[in-house]
Amino acid sequence: MSLSEVEDRSNVSEPIEDDSVTCPTTTPATSEREFLDMPEHVRYMQIYVEEVATWMDSFNKEKYFGEFLPYRALDSPLLLYSLLACGIRRLSQRHPDMSDTAAAYYSTANMQLFRYHENPERDIEECSTVAVILKLYNIIFKEGPQSGGHSPAVLNSIISESQWSAESDGIGSACFWLNAYLDIVGSLEAGYCLYVDSWSVDMRMPSDGSEFMTRGDEELWVQRMLFILGRVISYRLCVLSFTDVDLRENRTLENLLPEWKHLKQLCDQWNDACPRNMRPLGYMYPDQTEHNSTFPKTWYV
């Protein structure tokens, strides 16, 4: 089934009228520009790199989203406008008068992905990368089909075409882990289960505290944290879905206690063995803070 058959494009906002971003009906243009030469593009890309990509790269050591993709975008209008859309949307949070312009960039990025994905000779990895970026855009900026974007199901379908896994390398690894984070956020919001056991994460953590004060491999520890969080989310959903039918079939919450103990052990092992710079330098309990919150206040350097 083609993308056009599973998604109604009638709700797409008017895209940017710009000859430089016209989408071809065959293959994307390959003539690489030397640099961005439009002041607004430079500004939007700076915002993307400094305020959006910096945390997108929390999951990969090579910093692909902030240091690699902006250069790759110079010869890819498809990729360029997805990055610019993130930058101007972030900027519009401080300058609401730019919201219409942000919507136009977002619409253009989605329209280009729609057109490129229909091309049999498309670059599958590039389409999947843009789908991850737009999926992030939808989640952090609370956008979606109602704003002219692709539905989560369509974006996930495009992402799956690259068949990335935890064992992928390069941009594939970066996209896999960012997408894993986005799935966790989506699971928390929508209440669906995650199958994180297929992630194949190295969970061999030292038990003697030998790595406690070391730095390095922070990305691996973030990946382990995502894996544990995904397991906890699935466990929580299992507990919440417990019904009278389970009781009649002699299944009780007590049967879930071993899994709870295992998850608690994983959390403690992560906390005890992670690099020191990933633990807070300051920690205040709720009753020690000025804010009326049930959560503690932490300070990381």
JSON list of C-alpha atoms in Angstrom, two decimals, residues 2-145:
[
{"chain": "A", "resi": 2, "resn": "SER", "atom": "CA", "xyz": [1.42, 3.40, -0.99]},
{"chain": "A", "resi": 3, "resn": "LEU", "atom": "CA", "xyz": [1.66, 6.35, 1.31]},
{"chain": "A", "resi": 4, "resn": "SER", "atom": "CA", "xyz": [-0.98, 8.19, -0.66]},
{"chain": "A", "resi": 5, "resn": "GLU", "atom": "CA", "xyz": [-3.40, 5.34, -0.05]},
{"chain": "A", "resi": 6, "resn": "VAL", "atom": "CA", "xyz": [-3.03, 5.40, 3.72]},
{"chain": "A", "resi": 7, "resn": "GLU", "atom": "CA", "xyz": [-2.94, 9.13, 4.35]},
{"chain": "A", "resi": 8, "resn": "ASP", "atom": "CA", "xyz": [-5.22, 11.94, 3.27]},
{"chain": "A", "resi": 9, "resn": "ARG", "atom": "CA", "xyz": [-3.12, 14.93, 2.26]},
{"chain": "A", "resi": 10, "resn": "SER", "atom": "CA", "xyz": [-6.02, 17.36, 2.02]},
{"chain": "A", "resi": 11, "resn": "ASN", "atom": "CA", "xyz": [-5.13, 18.88, 5.40]},
{"chain": "A", "resi": 12, "resn": "VAL", "atom": "CA", "xyz": [-1.62, 19.97, 4.44]},
{"chain": "A", "resi": 13, "resn": "SER", "atom": "CA", "xyz": [-0.98, 23.67, 4.94]},
{"chain": "A", "resi": 14, "resn": "GLU", "atom": "CA", "xyz": [0.24, 25.76, 2.03]},
{"chain": "A", "resi": 15, "resn": "PRO", "atom": "CA", "xyz": [3.95, 24.96, 1.60]},
{"chain": "A", "resi": 16, "resn": "ILE", "atom": "CA", "xyz": [6.68, 27.51, 1.04]},
{"chain": "A", "resi": 17, "resn": "GLU", "atom": "CA", "xyz": [6.81, 28.82, -2.50]},
{"chain": "A", "resi": 18, "resn": "ASP", "atom": "CA", "xyz": [10.52, 28.52, -3.18]},
{"chain": "A", "resi": 19, "resn": "ASP", "atom": "CA", "xyz": [12.08, 27.18, -6.38]},
{"chain": "A", "resi": 20, "resn": "SER", "atom": "CA", "xyz": [15.04, 25.89, -4.40]},
{"chain": "A", "resi": 21, "resn": "VAL", "atom": "CA", "xyz": [12.85, 23.40, -2.58]},
{"chain": "A", "resi": 22, "resn": "THR", "atom": "CA", "xyz": [10.77, 22.10, -5.48]},
{"chain": "A", "resi": 23, "resn": "CYS", "atom": "CA", "xyz": [10.54, 18.34, -5.11]},
{"chain": "A", "resi": 24, "resn": "PRO", "atom": "CA", "xyz": [11.44, 16.35, -8.24]},
{"chain": "A", "resi": 25, "resn": "THR", "atom": "CA", "xyz": [9.26, 13.54, -9.46]},
{"chain": "A", "resi": 26, "resn": "THR", "atom": "CA", "xyz": [12.27, 11.27, -9.98]},
{"chain": "A", "resi": 27, "resn": "THR", "atom": "CA", "xyz": [15.37, 11.48, -7.84]},
{"chain": "A", "resi": 28, "resn": "PRO", "atom": "CA", "xyz": [16.44, 14.28, -5.49]},
{"chain": "A", "resi": 29, "resn": "ALA", "atom": "CA", "xyz": [18.86, 16.87, -6.78]},
{"chain": "A", "resi": 30, "resn": "THR", "atom": "CA", "xyz": [22.47, 16.00, -6.04]},
{"chain": "A", "resi": 31, "resn": "SER", "atom": "CA", "xyz": [24.15, 19.34, -6.75]},
{"chain": "A", "resi": 32, "resn": "GLU", "atom": "CA", "xyz": [25.62, 20.33, -3.43]},
{"chain": "A", "resi": 33, "resn": "ARG", "atom": "CA", "xyz": [25.57, 23.94, -2.35]},
{"chain": "A", "resi": 34, "resn": "GLU", "atom": "CA", "xyz": [28.70, 25.14, -0.59]},
{"chain": "A", "resi": 35, "resn": "PHE", "atom": "CA", "xyz": [26.92, 26.81, 2.31]},
{"chain": "A", "resi": 36, "resn": "LEU", "atom": "CA", "xyz": [23.64, 28.36, 3.42]},
{"chain": "A", "resi": 37, "resn": "ASP", "atom": "CA", "xyz": [23.44, 31.86, 1.95]},
{"chain": "A", "resi": 38, "resn": "MET", "atom": "CA", "xyz": [20.04, 33.05, 3.14]},
{"chain": "A", "resi": 39, "resn": "PRO", "atom": "CA", "xyz": [20.17, 34.88, 6.52]},
{"chain": "A", "resi": 40, "resn": "GLU", "atom": "CA", "xyz": [16.96, 33.30, 7.78]},
{"chain": "A", "resi": 41, "resn": "HIS", "atom": "CA", "xyz": [18.19, 29.81, 6.90]},
{"chain": "A", "resi": 42, "resn": "VAL", "atom": "CA", "xyz": [21.44, 30.42, 8.75]},
{"chain": "A", "resi": 43, "resn": "ARG", "atom": "CA", "xyz": [19.48, 31.61, 11.79]},
{"chain": "A", "resi": 44, "resn": "TYR", "atom": "CA", "xyz": [17.06, 28.68, 11.80]},
{"chain": "A", "resi": 45, "resn": "MET", "atom": "CA", "xyz": [19.88, 26.18, 11.36]},
{"chain": "A", "resi": 46, "resn": "GLN", "atom": "CA", "xyz": [21.80, 27.76, 14.24]},
{"chain": "A", "resi": 47, "resn": "ILE", "atom": "CA", "xyz": [18.77, 27.38, 16.50]},
{"chain": "A", "resi": 48, "resn": "TYR", "atom": "CA", "xyz": [18.38, 23.77, 15.41]},
{"chain": "A", "resi": 49, "resn": "VAL", "atom": "CA", "xyz": [22.04, 22.92, 16.08]},
{"chain": "A", "resi": 50, "resn": "GLU", "atom": "CA", "xyz": [22.34, 24.80, 19.37]},
{"chain": "A", "resi": 51, "resn": "GLU", "atom": "CA", "xyz": [18.93, 24.16, 20.95]},
{"chain": "A", "resi": 52, "resn": "VAL", "atom": "CA", "xyz": [17.42, 21.06, 19.37]},
{"chain": "A", "resi": 53, "resn": "ALA", "atom": "CA", "xyz": [20.19, 18.80, 18.05]},
{"chain": "A", "resi": 54, "resn": "THR", "atom": "CA", "xyz": [22.26, 19.19, 21.19]},
{"chain": "A", "resi": 55, "resn": "TRP", "atom": "CA", "xyz": [19.90, 16.91, 23.14]},
{"chain": "A", "resi": 56, "resn": "MET", "atom": "CA", "xyz": [18.96, 14.75, 20.15]},
{"chain": "A", "resi": 57, "resn": "ASP", "atom": "CA", "xyz": [22.62, 13.70, 20.23]},
{"chain": "A", "resi": 58, "resn": "SER", "atom": "CA", "xyz": [22.38, 12.50, 23.84]},
{"chain": "A", "resi": 59, "resn": "PHE", "atom": "CA", "xyz": [22.08, 8.97, 22.48]},
{"chain": "A", "resi": 60, "resn": "ASN", "atom": "CA", "xyz": [25.07, 8.90, 20.12]},
{"chain": "A", "resi": 61, "resn": "LYS", "atom": "CA", "xyz": [28.71, 9.74, 20.70]},
{"chain": "A", "resi": 62, "resn": "GLU", "atom": "CA", "xyz": [29.39, 10.98, 17.16]},
{"chain": "A", "resi": 63, "resn": "LYS", "atom": "CA", "xyz": [26.82, 13.82, 17.41]},
{"chain": "A", "resi": 64, "resn": "TYR", "atom": "CA", "xyz": [25.27, 13.03, 14.04]},
{"chain": "A", "resi": 65, "resn": "PHE", "atom": "CA", "xyz": [22.25, 15.31, 14.39]},
{"chain": "A", "resi": 66, "resn": "GLY", "atom": "CA", "xyz": [24.24, 18.41, 15.28]},
{"chain": "A", "resi": 67, "resn": "GLU", "atom": "CA", "xyz": [27.49, 17.94, 13.37]},
{"chain": "A", "resi": 68, "resn": "PHE", "atom": "CA", "xyz": [26.79, 15.62, 10.43]},
{"chain": "A", "resi": 69, "resn": "LEU", "atom": "CA", "xyz": [23.24, 16.15, 9.20]},
{"chain": "A", "resi": 70, "resn": "PRO", "atom": "CA", "xyz": [23.49, 19.96, 8.76]},
{"chain": "A", "resi": 71, "resn": "TYR", "atom": "CA", "xyz": [26.26, 19.43, 6.18]},
{"chain": "A", "resi": 72, "resn": "ARG", "atom": "CA", "xyz": [24.45, 16.55, 4.54]},
{"chain": "A", "resi": 73, "resn": "ALA", "atom": "CA", "xyz": [21.41, 18.81, 4.27]},
{"chain": "A", "resi": 74, "resn": "LEU", "atom": "CA", "xyz": [23.30, 21.16, 1.95]},
{"chain": "A", "resi": 75, "resn": "ASP", "atom": "CA", "xyz": [22.63, 18.78, -0.95]},
{"chain": "A", "resi": 76, "resn": "SER", "atom": "CA", "xyz": [19.28, 17.48, 0.27]},
{"chain": "A", "resi": 77, "resn": "PRO", "atom": "CA", "xyz": [16.24, 19.81, 0.27]},
{"chain": "A", "resi": 78, "resn": "LEU", "atom": "CA", "xyz": [14.30, 16.97, 1.92]},
{"chain": "A", "resi": 79, "resn": "LEU", "atom": "CA", "xyz": [16.64, 16.91, 4.90]},
{"chain": "A", "resi": 80, "resn": "LEU", "atom": "CA", "xyz": [17.30, 20.65, 4.91]},
{"chain": "A", "resi": 81, "resn": "TYR", "atom": "CA", "xyz": [13.70, 21.69, 5.42]},
{"chain": "A", "resi": 82, "resn": "SER", "atom": "CA", "xyz": [13.09, 19.17, 8.18]},
{"chain": "A", "resi": 83, "resn": "LEU", "atom": "CA", "xyz": [16.03, 20.67, 10.12]},
{"chain": "A", "resi": 84, "resn": "LEU", "atom": "CA", "xyz": [14.99, 24.25, 9.37]},
{"chain": "A", "resi": 85, "resn": "ALA", "atom": "CA", "xyz": [11.43, 23.43, 10.45]},
{"chain": "A", "resi": 86, "resn": "CYS", "atom": "CA", "xyz": [12.72, 22.31, 13.85]},
{"chain": "A", "resi": 87, "resn": "GLY", "atom": "CA", "xyz": [14.83, 25.44, 14.19]},
{"chain": "A", "resi": 88, "resn": "ILE", "atom": "CA", "xyz": [12.13, 27.96, 13.34]},
{"chain": "A", "resi": 89, "resn": "ARG", "atom": "CA", "xyz": [9.53, 26.08, 15.39]},
{"chain": "A", "resi": 90, "resn": "ARG", "atom": "CA", "xyz": [11.82, 26.31, 18.39]},
{"chain": "A", "resi": 91, "resn": "LEU", "atom": "CA", "xyz": [12.35, 30.01, 17.66]},
{"chain": "A", "resi": 92, "resn": "SER", "atom": "CA", "xyz": [8.61, 30.60, 17.37]},
{"chain": "A", "resi": 93, "resn": "GLN", "atom": "CA", "xyz": [8.21, 29.52, 20.99]},
{"chain": "A", "resi": 94, "resn": "ARG", "atom": "CA", "xyz": [9.98, 32.76, 21.91]},
{"chain": "A", "resi": 95, "resn": "HIS", "atom": "CA", "xyz": [8.50, 34.78, 19.05]},
{"chain": "A", "resi": 96, "resn": "PRO", "atom": "CA", "xyz": [4.85, 33.76, 18.53]},
{"chain": "A", "resi": 97, "resn": "ASP", "atom": "CA", "xyz": [4.58, 36.08, 15.54]},
{"chain": "A", "resi": 98, "resn": "MET", "atom": "CA", "xyz": [6.72, 33.56, 13.62]},
{"chain": "A", "resi": 99, "resn": "SER", "atom": "CA", "xyz": [4.19, 30.75, 14.05]},
{"chain": "A", "resi": 100, "resn": "ASP", "atom": "CA", "xyz": [2.78, 31.05, 10.53]},
{"chain": "A", "resi": 101, "resn": "THR", "atom": "CA", "xyz": [6.26, 30.89, 9.01]},
{"chain": "A", "resi": 102, "resn": "ALA", "atom": "CA", "xyz": [7.06, 27.88, 11.17]},
{"chain": "A", "resi": 103, "resn": "ALA", "atom": "CA", "xyz": [3.89, 26.17, 9.96]},
{"chain": "A", "resi": 104, "resn": "ALA", "atom": "CA", "xyz": [4.91, 26.81, 6.34]},
{"chain": "A", "resi": 105, "resn": "TYR", "atom": "CA", "xyz": [8.32, 25.19, 6.86]},
{"chain": "A", "resi": 106, "resn": "TYR", "atom": "CA", "xyz": [6.70, 22.25, 8.63]},
{"chain": "A", "resi": 107, "resn": "SER", "atom": "CA", "xyz": [4.23, 21.82, 5.77]},
{"chain": "A", "resi": 108, "resn": "THR", "atom": "CA", "xyz": [7.04, 21.98, 3.21]},
{"chain": "A", "resi": 109, "resn": "ALA", "atom": "CA", "xyz": [9.08, 19.35, 5.06]},
{"chain": "A", "resi": 110, "resn": "ASN", "atom": "CA", "xyz": [6.08, 17.00, 5.22]},
{"chain": "A", "resi": 111, "resn": "MET", "atom": "CA", "xyz": [5.16, 17.56, 1.58]},
{"chain": "A", "resi": 112, "resn": "GLN", "atom": "CA", "xyz": [8.70, 16.79, 0.46]},
{"chain": "A", "resi": 113, "resn": "LEU", "atom": "CA", "xyz": [8.77, 13.59, 2.49]},
{"chain": "A", "resi": 114, "resn": "PHE", "atom": "CA", "xyz": [5.43, 12.61, 0.96]},
{"chain": "A", "resi": 115, "resn": "ARG", "atom": "CA", "xyz": [6.72, 13.16, -2.57]},
{"chain": "A", "resi": 116, "resn": "TYR", "atom": "CA", "xyz": [10.15, 11.60, -2.10]},
{"chain": "A", "resi": 117, "resn": "HIS", "atom": "CA", "xyz": [8.67, 8.55, -0.42]},
{"chain": "A", "resi": 118, "resn": "GLU", "atom": "CA", "xyz": [6.52, 7.92, -3.49]},
{"chain": "A", "resi": 119, "resn": "ASN", "atom": "CA", "xyz": [9.68, 7.78, -5.63]},
{"chain": "A", "resi": 120, "resn": "PRO", "atom": "CA", "xyz": [10.75, 4.15, -6.31]},
{"chain": "A", "resi": 121, "resn": "GLU", "atom": "CA", "xyz": [14.37, 5.32, -6.50]},
{"chain": "A", "resi": 122, "resn": "ARG", "atom": "CA", "xyz": [14.27, 7.13, -3.18]},
{"chain": "A", "resi": 123, "resn": "ASP", "atom": "CA", "xyz": [17.10, 7.03, -0.64]},
{"chain": "A", "resi": 124, "resn": "ILE", "atom": "CA", "xyz": [15.44, 4.86, 2.01]},
{"chain": "A", "resi": 125, "resn": "GLU", "atom": "CA", "xyz": [17.82, 5.89, 4.80]},
{"chain": "A", "resi": 126, "resn": "GLU", "atom": "CA", "xyz": [17.31, 9.57, 4.08]},
{"chain": "A", "resi": 127, "resn": "CYS", "atom": "CA", "xyz": [13.53, 9.22, 4.09]},
{"chain": "A", "resi": 128, "resn": "SER", "atom": "CA", "xyz": [13.68, 7.29, 7.37]},
{"chain": "A", "resi": 129, "resn": "THR", "atom": "CA", "xyz": [15.98, 9.90, 8.92]},
{"chain": "A", "resi": 130, "resn": "VAL", "atom": "CA", "xyz": [13.59, 12.70, 8.00]},
{"chain": "A", "resi": 131, "resn": "ALA", "atom": "CA", "xyz": [10.68, 10.64, 9.35]},
{"chain": "A", "resi": 132, "resn": "VAL", "atom": "CA", "xyz": [12.46, 10.38, 12.73]},
{"chain": "A", "resi": 133, "resn": "ILE", "atom": "CA", "xyz": [13.06, 14.14, 12.76]},
{"chain": "A", "resi": 134, "resn": "LEU", "atom": "CA", "xyz": [9.42, 14.91, 11.95]},
{"chain": "A", "resi": 135, "resn": "LYS", "atom": "CA", "xyz": [8.28, 12.38, 14.53]},
{"chain": "A", "resi": 136, "resn": "LEU", "atom": "CA", "xyz": [10.37, 14.24, 17.10]},
{"chain": "A", "resi": 137, "resn": "TYR", "atom": "CA", "xyz": [8.92, 17.55, 15.88]},
{"chain": "A", "resi": 138, "resn": "ASN", "atom": "CA", "xyz": [5.38, 16.23, 16.35]},
{"chain": "A", "resi": 139, "resn": "ILE", "atom": "CA", "xyz": [6.07, 15.02, 19.88]},
{"chain": "A", "resi": 140, "resn": "ILE", "atom": "CA", "xyz": [8.05, 17.91, 21.36]},
{"chain": "A", "resi": 141, "resn": "PHE", "atom": "CA", "xyz": [6.04, 20.63, 19.63]},
{"chain": "A", "resi": 142, "resn": "LYS", "atom": "CA", "xyz": [2.68, 18.84, 19.94]},
{"chain": "A", "resi": 143, "resn": "GLU", "atom": "CA", "xyz": [1.99, 18.85, 16.22]},
{"chain": "A", "resi": 144, "resn": "GLY", "atom": "CA", "xyz": [0.52, 16.14, 14.03]},
{"chain": "A", "resi": 145, "resn": "PRO", "atom": "CA", "xyz": [-1.92, 15.38, 11.22]}
]
